[in-house]
Amino acid sequence: MFSSIAYSSFFLSTILMTLLIYQSKAQLNATFYDTTCPNASSIVRGVIQQALQSDIRIAASLIRLHFHDCFVNGCDASILLDNSANILSEKDAGPNTNSTRGFNVVDNIKTALENSCPGIVSCADILALAAEASVSLQGGPSWSVLLGRRDSLTANQAGANSSIPSPFEGLSNITSKFSAVGLNTNDLVALSGAHTFGRAQCRLFSNRLYNFSGTGNPDPTLNSSYLTTLQQICPQSASGFNVANLDPTTPDTFDNNYFTNLQNNQGLLQSDQELFSTTGAPTISIVDTFSSNQTAFFQSFAQSMINMGNISPLTGSNGEIRSDCKKVNGT
């Protein structure tokens, strides 16, 4: 009798826990602001269109903020928090310092949204909406952004240092970091395709140009003429903060040329080229598919962005809706 009651209690608690997990996912939906801030998406898009007039890089910078946010404690806008008495900012973590940009545009979006519907749209949702608008405005796919995230009350600088994939890492390590947040190999290749636009600083790939893995020679997977071009942009004596196009063919357009570049040994970052040059890797066939079929890439990319946007969101009464994306309310 007791065992059957205990089993029933365990069974019910398991069902309840399952329902809670699914509810947290289900609370994100594309119509979340339809009544409270119906113009949210168009407001975000308008601010980014304006920003693009003077900074063509901003689209790639904004999608990178969403990516670097979601990989650390989930998509909670923790990356936007400045240092304070209680916050050790993720902006100062290795993958972000002197590198992430676009925070001023996020602030402009927040101001515009607060003017239209104060206290409604979270900073975490701003990053998700900005990523979609940035891609579609530069020629890429559109998708229905799932919304309803709330903003974190803290940051995780140590997590940013350990969880964000590095351009210097091997494919197995990067695959593990994606797997740790519930993303698979197809997501990895599709989301890497965001490197079809934007720039990277020389310090993130100069190891490939002169002394790869301590060999004293360039990375053998680098196309020789491309190597020469990159050495001109990034001389050994330079500071490392010069920038090169992630996609040398169509640097500001969101298309599938990134994957063709990999096939031609013209991936800029080590982590890019390894998708195609790692012997026997399951990523190779996906690169081939996306290179030959832009529609397949666009469809996979949109779904993978939705998948990434679903990483551990704060919903319901968790977190808050920040009035200033740079700081926790009341500080």
Tab-separated table of C-alpha atoms in Angstrom:
chain	number	residue	atom	x	y	z
A	1	MET	CA	0.000	0.000	0.000
A	2	PHE	CA	2.694	2.444	1.093
A	3	SER	CA	4.857	1.568	-1.891
A	4	SER	CA	1.963	2.138	-4.288
A	5	ILE	CA	1.242	5.534	-2.695
A	6	ALA	CA	4.932	6.433	-2.862
A	7	TYR	CA	5.058	5.331	-6.494
A	8	SER	CA	1.941	7.364	-7.301
A	9	SER	CA	3.432	10.385	-5.565
A	10	PHE	CA	6.708	9.963	-7.481
A	11	PHE	CA	4.789	9.482	-10.755
A	12	LEU	CA	2.737	12.633	-10.186
A	13	SER	CA	5.799	14.675	-9.229
A	14	THR	CA	7.577	13.454	-12.368
A	15	ILE	CA	4.629	14.525	-14.510
A	16	LEU	CA	4.529	17.891	-12.751
A	17	MET	CA	8.249	18.450	-13.290
A	18	THR	CA	7.904	17.514	-16.962
A	19	LEU	CA	4.997	19.918	-17.342
A	20	LEU	CA	7.017	22.703	-15.690
A	21	ILE	CA	9.912	22.126	-18.083
A	22	TYR	CA	7.633	22.215	-21.103
A	23	GLN	CA	5.753	25.190	-19.698
A	24	SER	CA	8.966	27.212	-19.511
A	25	LYS	CA	9.530	26.485	-23.196
A	26	ALA	CA	5.871	27.046	-24.047
A	27	GLN	CA	5.915	30.462	-22.381
A	28	LEU	CA	8.056	31.694	-25.244
A	29	ASN	CA	5.780	32.418	-28.172
A	30	ALA	CA	5.719	34.607	-31.256
A	31	THR	CA	2.648	36.577	-30.117
A	32	PHE	CA	3.885	37.476	-26.622
A	33	TYR	CA	3.757	41.261	-27.199
A	34	ASP	CA	0.844	41.361	-29.629
A	35	THR	CA	-1.417	43.192	-27.172
A	36	THR	CA	1.127	44.891	-24.889
A	37	CYS	CA	3.616	46.180	-27.502
A	38	PRO	CA	2.357	45.255	-30.986
A	39	ASN	CA	4.996	47.334	-32.799
A	40	ALA	CA	7.968	45.865	-30.912
A	41	SER	CA	9.449	44.045	-33.888
A	42	SER	CA	9.097	46.994	-36.281
A	43	ILE	CA	10.605	49.376	-33.705
A	44	VAL	CA	13.655	47.112	-33.335
A	45	ARG	CA	13.996	46.803	-37.088
A	46	GLY	CA	13.725	50.569	-37.599
A	47	VAL	CA	16.529	51.375	-35.152
A	48	ILE	CA	18.801	48.785	-36.792
A	49	GLN	CA	18.023	50.119	-40.281
A	50	GLN	CA	19.101	53.554	-39.055
A	51	ALA	CA	22.267	52.179	-37.463
A	52	LEU	CA	23.218	50.350	-40.667
A	53	GLN	CA	23.394	53.676	-42.504
A	54	SER	CA	26.581	54.575	-40.653
A	55	ASP	CA	27.861	51.157	-39.559
A	56	ILE	CA	27.493	48.270	-41.993
A	57	ARG	CA	29.089	45.937	-39.432
A	58	ILE	CA	26.345	46.436	-36.850
A	59	ALA	CA	24.142	43.593	-38.108
A	60	ALA	CA	26.855	40.994	-37.519
A	61	SER	CA	27.747	42.609	-34.181
A	62	LEU	CA	24.164	42.369	-32.920
A	63	ILE	CA	23.692	38.699	-33.788
A	64	ARG	CA	26.994	37.994	-32.011
A	65	LEU	CA	25.646	39.612	-28.833
A	66	HIS	CA	22.672	37.236	-28.873
A	67	PHE	CA	24.972	34.257	-29.433
A	68	HIS	CA	27.374	35.211	-26.639
A	69	ASP	CA	24.433	35.904	-24.345
A	70	CYS	CA	22.643	32.592	-24.870
A	71	PHE	CA	25.724	30.421	-24.289
A	72	VAL	CA	26.147	31.831	-20.761
A	73	ASN	CA	23.292	31.061	-18.335
A	74	GLY	CA	20.850	31.066	-21.240
A	75	CYS	CA	19.287	33.925	-23.224
A	76	ASP	CA	18.864	36.365	-20.329
A	77	ALA	CA	20.655	39.565	-21.446
A	78	SER	CA	23.345	39.001	-18.812
A	79	ILE	CA	25.935	40.078	-21.405
A	80	LEU	CA	24.531	43.613	-21.344
A	81	LEU	CA	25.139	44.276	-17.642
A	82	ASP	CA	27.932	46.683	-16.731
A	83	ASN	CA	30.224	46.238	-13.738
A	84	SER	CA	28.717	47.283	-10.419
A	85	ALA	CA	29.126	46.547	-6.732
A	86	ASN	CA	27.432	43.196	-7.256
A	87	ILE	CA	28.095	42.499	-10.951
A	88	LEU	CA	31.290	41.237	-12.565
A	89	SER	CA	30.464	42.077	-16.150
A	90	GLU	CA	30.574	39.500	-18.937
A	91	LYS	CA	31.736	42.344	-21.167
A	92	ASP	CA	35.173	41.932	-19.600
A	93	ALA	CA	35.381	38.182	-20.223
A	94	GLY	CA	38.028	37.012	-22.689
A	95	PRO	CA	35.659	36.323	-25.626
A	96	ASN	CA	33.987	39.743	-25.222
A	97	THR	CA	36.517	42.326	-24.069
A	98	ASN	CA	37.585	44.812	-26.765
A	99	SER	CA	35.543	42.694	-29.140
A	100	THR	CA	31.773	42.684	-28.617
A	101	ARG	CA	30.090	45.833	-29.896
A	102	GLY	CA	26.646	47.244	-30.606
A	103	PHE	CA	25.696	47.980	-27.000
A	104	ASN	CA	24.804	51.564	-27.944
A	105	VAL	CA	22.354	50.306	-30.570
A	106	VAL	CA	20.746	47.995	-27.997
A	107	ASP	CA	20.359	51.045	-25.734
A	108	ASN	CA	18.761	52.997	-28.593
A	109	ILE	CA	16.334	50.137	-29.229
A	110	LYS	CA	15.471	49.986	-25.535
A	111	THR	CA	14.832	53.752	-25.415
A	112	ALA	CA	12.542	53.553	-28.447
A	113	LEU	CA	10.610	50.644	-26.941
A	114	GLU	CA	10.312	52.325	-23.540
A	115	ASN	CA	8.901	55.425	-25.247
A	116	SER	CA	6.291	53.299	-27.018
A	117	CYS	CA	5.457	50.685	-24.353
A	118	PRO	CA	7.294	51.298	-21.074
A	119	GLY	CA	8.286	48.364	-18.906
A	120	ILE	CA	7.124	45.708	-21.352
A	121	VAL	CA	9.886	44.397	-23.649
A	122	SER	CA	12.861	42.678	-22.031
A	123	CYS	CA	16.458	43.270	-23.042
A	124	ALA	CA	16.803	39.519	-23.676
A	125	ASP	CA	13.976	39.698	-26.217
A	126	ILE	CA	15.562	42.796	-27.763
A	127	LEU	CA	18.689	40.722	-28.505
A	128	ALA	CA	16.579	37.953	-30.076
A	129	LEU	CA	14.564	40.409	-32.193
A	130	ALA	CA	17.703	42.332	-33.175
A	131	ALA	CA	19.410	39.136	-34.361
A	132	GLU	CA	16.511	38.277	-36.674
A	133	ALA	CA	16.219	41.818	-38.035
A	134	SER	CA	19.991	42.004	-38.614
A	135	VAL	CA	19.977	38.811	-40.670
A	136	SER	CA	16.898	39.604	-42.755
A	137	LEU	CA	17.983	43.207	-43.437
A	138	GLN	CA	21.258	41.937	-44.916
A	139	GLY	CA	19.634	39.452	-47.289
A	140	GLY	CA	19.204	36.446	-45.021
A	141	PRO	CA	16.113	34.546	-43.897
A	142	SER	CA	13.312	35.790	-41.660
A	143	TRP	CA	11.731	33.742	-38.892
A	144	SER	CA	9.102	34.109	-36.202
A	145	VAL	CA	11.048	35.066	-33.086
A	146	LEU	CA	9.720	33.368	-29.969
A	147	LEU	CA	9.358	35.923	-27.177
A	148	GLY	CA	8.664	36.182	-23.472
A	149	ARG	CA	12.176	36.051	-22.003
A	150	ARG	CA	12.940	38.061	-18.910
A	151	ASP	CA	16.204	39.679	-17.871
A	152	SER	CA	18.714	38.273	-15.413
A	153	LEU	CA	19.581	39.863	-12.090
A	154	THR	CA	23.229	38.867	-12.367
A	155	ALA	CA	26.061	38.081	-14.791
A	156	ASN	CA	28.501	35.187	-15.071
A	157	GLN	CA	31.929	36.344	-16.218
A	158	ALA	CA	33.546	32.996	-15.394
A	159	GLY	CA	30.881	31.231	-17.449
A	160	ALA	CA	31.528	33.557	-20.368
A	161	ASN	CA	35.221	32.639	-20.206
A	162	SER	CA	34.512	28.909	-20.180
A	163	SER	CA	31.296	28.371	-22.187
A	164	ILE	CA	31.577	30.542	-25.297
A	165	PRO	CA	33.225	28.665	-28.193
A	166	SER	CA	36.665	30.019	-29.044
A	167	PRO	CA	38.071	30.644	-32.548
A	168	PHE	CA	41.207	28.767	-31.455
A	169	GLU	CA	39.454	25.562	-30.384
A	170	GLY	CA	39.282	22.253	-32.162
A	171	LEU	CA	36.048	20.926	-33.577
A	172	SER	CA	35.514	18.365	-30.814
A	173	ASN	CA	35.708	21.022	-28.084
A	174	ILE	CA	33.336	23.335	-29.935
A	175	THR	CA	30.908	20.477	-30.556
A	176	SER	CA	30.949	19.755	-26.828
A	177	LYS	CA	30.151	23.366	-25.974
A	178	PHE	CA	27.178	23.313	-28.344
A	179	SER	CA	26.031	19.989	-26.945
A	180	ALA	CA	26.228	21.390	-23.394
A	181	VAL	CA	23.475	23.885	-24.266
A	182	GLY	CA	21.367	21.375	-26.195
A	183	LEU	CA	22.517	22.201	-29.720
A	184	ASN	CA	23.582	19.520	-32.195
A	185	THR	CA	26.049	19.290	-35.072
A	186	ASN	CA	23.584	20.693	-37.597
A	187	ASP	CA	23.018	23.689	-35.310
A	188	LEU	CA	26.795	24.135	-35.008
A	189	VAL	CA	27.338	24.294	-38.769
A	190	ALA	CA	24.251	26.396	-39.459
A	191	LEU	CA	25.006	28.956	-36.739
A	192	SER	CA	28.662	29.137	-37.824
A	193	GLY	CA	27.205	30.377	-41.111
A	194	ALA	CA	26.575	33.706	-39.361
A	195	HIS	CA	30.225	34.325	-40.261
A	196	THR	CA	28.958	35.060	-43.751
A	197	PHE	CA	29.114	38.716	-42.714
A	198	GLY	CA	31.033	40.858	-40.251
A	199	ARG	CA	34.696	41.237	-39.338
A	200	ALA	CA	37.235	39.597	-37.054
A	201	GLN	CA	40.303	41.102	-35.425
A	202	CYS	CA	43.711	39.846	-36.520
A	203	ARG	CA	44.504	38.617	-33.001
A	204	LEU	CA	41.781	35.987	-33.414
A	205	PHE	CA	43.449	34.291	-36.382
A	206	SER	CA	47.026	35.609	-36.725
A	207	ASN	CA	48.301	32.344	-35.206
A	208	ARG	CA	47.254	30.717	-38.492
A	209	LEU	CA	49.321	33.130	-40.557
A	210	TYR	CA	52.830	32.730	-39.148
A	211	ASN	CA	53.279	30.093	-36.472
A	212	PHE	CA	50.396	27.647	-36.406
A	213	SER	CA	50.457	25.277	-33.419
A	214	GLY	CA	54.126	26.059	-32.823
A	215	THR	CA	55.223	24.744	-36.240
A	216	GLY	CA	56.822	28.028	-37.344
A	217	ASN	CA	54.690	27.805	-40.492
A	218	PRO	CA	51.209	28.977	-41.521
A	219	ASP	CA	48.147	26.759	-41.108
A	220	PRO	CA	48.408	24.282	-44.011
A	221	THR	CA	44.638	24.438	-44.548
A	222	LEU	CA	44.843	28.122	-45.560
A	223	ASN	CA	44.551	28.873	-49.268
A	224	SER	CA	47.954	30.303	-50.286
A	225	SER	CA	46.692	33.452	-52.049
A	226	TYR	CA	44.248	34.077	-49.200
A	227	LEU	CA	47.151	33.681	-46.775
A	228	THR	CA	49.088	36.402	-48.600
A	229	THR	CA	46.092	38.745	-48.440
A	230	LEU	CA	45.644	38.145	-44.725
A	231	GLN	CA	49.356	38.658	-43.995
A	232	GLN	CA	49.080	42.079	-45.642
A	233	ILE	CA	46.108	42.975	-43.426
A	234	CYS	CA	47.762	41.493	-40.339
A	235	PRO	CA	51.533	42.014	-40.375
A	236	GLN	CA	53.383	40.318	-37.528
A	237	SER	CA	54.425	43.670	-36.101
A	238	ALA	CA	50.866	45.059	-35.912
A	239	SER	CA	48.755	45.362	-32.753
A	240	GLY	CA	46.317	42.601	-33.658
A	241	PHE	CA	43.301	44.903	-33.734
A	242	ASN	CA	43.145	45.356	-37.508
A	243	VAL	CA	40.078	43.636	-38.927
A	244	ALA	CA	39.466	41.308	-41.859
A	245	ASN	CA	36.210	40.275	-43.499
A	246	LEU	CA	34.908	36.950	-42.232
A	247	ASP	CA	33.621	36.352	-45.763
A	248	PRO	CA	36.082	37.693	-48.369
A	249	THR	CA	33.579	37.302	-51.217
A	250	THR	CA	30.388	39.065	-50.047
A	251	PRO	CA	31.447	40.567	-46.701
A	252	ASP	CA	28.238	42.415	-45.816
A	253	THR	CA	25.597	40.112	-47.303
A	254	PHE	CA	23.977	37.201	-45.497
A	255	ASP	CA	24.274	34.311	-47.985
A	256	ASN	CA	25.791	30.831	-48.230
A	257	ASN	CA	29.184	31.918	-49.605
A	258	TYR	CA	30.742	31.205	-46.200
A	259	PHE	CA	30.426	27.480	-46.920
A	260	THR	CA	31.921	27.769	-50.392
A	261	ASN	CA	34.795	29.665	-48.791
A	262	LEU	CA	35.413	26.709	-46.474
A	263	GLN	CA	35.525	24.359	-49.468
A	264	ASN	CA	38.152	26.674	-50.993
A	265	ASN	CA	40.223	26.764	-47.776
A	266	GLN	CA	39.198	30.381	-47.199
A	267	GLY	CA	37.706	30.093	-43.740
A	268	LEU	CA	39.075	33.001	-41.706
A	269	LEU	CA	39.030	31.497	-38.202
A	270	GLN	CA	40.500	28.139	-37.266
A	271	SER	CA	37.075	27.208	-35.868
A	272	ASP	CA	35.519	28.000	-39.264
A	273	GLN	CA	37.908	25.976	-41.428
A	274	GLU	CA	37.823	22.971	-39.096
A	275	LEU	CA	34.180	22.402	-40.060
A	276	PHE	CA	35.425	21.305	-43.479
A	277	SER	CA	39.069	20.327	-42.964
A	278	THR	CA	38.762	17.988	-39.981
A	279	THR	CA	39.225	14.504	-41.443
A	280	GLY	CA	36.116	12.357	-41.198
A	281	ALA	CA	34.077	15.027	-39.390
A	282	PRO	CA	30.254	14.827	-39.651
A	283	THR	CA	30.270	18.567	-40.372
A	284	ILE	CA	31.792	18.141	-43.848
A	285	SER	CA	28.652	16.828	-45.529
A	286	ILE	CA	26.589	19.621	-43.932
A	287	VAL	CA	29.009	22.233	-45.269
A	288	ASP	CA	28.669	20.652	-48.716
A	289	THR	CA	24.869	20.761	-48.526
A	290	PHE	CA	24.737	24.388	-47.423
A	291	SER	CA	27.290	25.411	-50.049
A	292	SER	CA	25.218	23.948	-52.863
A	293	ASN	CA	21.779	24.861	-51.485
A	294	GLN	CA	21.276	28.299	-49.967
A	295	THR	CA	17.607	27.553	-49.241
A	296	ALA	CA	18.619	24.560	-47.121
A	297	PHE	CA	21.083	26.748	-45.221
A	298	PHE	CA	18.524	29.510	-44.647
A	299	GLN	CA	15.940	27.030	-43.363
A	300	SER	CA	18.430	25.352	-41.032
A	301	PHE	CA	19.810	28.671	-39.832
A	302	ALA	CA	16.362	30.006	-38.929
A	303	GLN	CA	15.503	26.843	-37.000
A	304	SER	CA	18.873	26.814	-35.244
A	305	MET	CA	18.406	30.443	-34.196
A	306	ILE	CA	15.067	29.466	-32.660
A	307	ASN	CA	16.771	26.514	-30.951
A	308	MET	CA	19.506	28.764	-29.568
A	309	GLY	CA	16.955	31.333	-28.450
A	310	ASN	CA	15.286	28.595	-26.374
A	311	ILE	CA	18.353	28.027	-24.173
A	312	SER	CA	17.248	28.367	-20.530
A	313	PRO	CA	15.103	31.502	-20.766
A	314	LEU	CA	13.875	33.218	-17.619
A	315	THR	CA	10.080	33.342	-17.803
A	316	GLY	CA	7.036	33.943	-15.643
A	317	SER	CA	8.066	35.711	-12.448
A	318	ASN	CA	11.781	34.878	-12.765
A	319	GLY	CA	14.154	37.758	-13.441
A	320	GLU	CA	12.764	41.154	-14.375
A	321	ILE	CA	12.144	43.544	-17.243
A	322	ARG	CA	15.100	45.938	-17.009
A	323	SER	CA	14.347	49.587	-17.674
A	324	ASP	CA	18.017	50.102	-18.605
A	325	CYS	CA	19.700	47.117	-20.244
A	326	LYS	CA	23.060	47.999	-18.668
A	327	LYS	CA	21.949	47.591	-15.062
A	328	VAL	CA	19.595	45.729	-12.774
A	329	ASN	CA	16.521	47.751	-11.772
A	330	GLY	CA	16.956	49.775	-8.588
A	331	THR	CA	20.749	50.004	-8.822
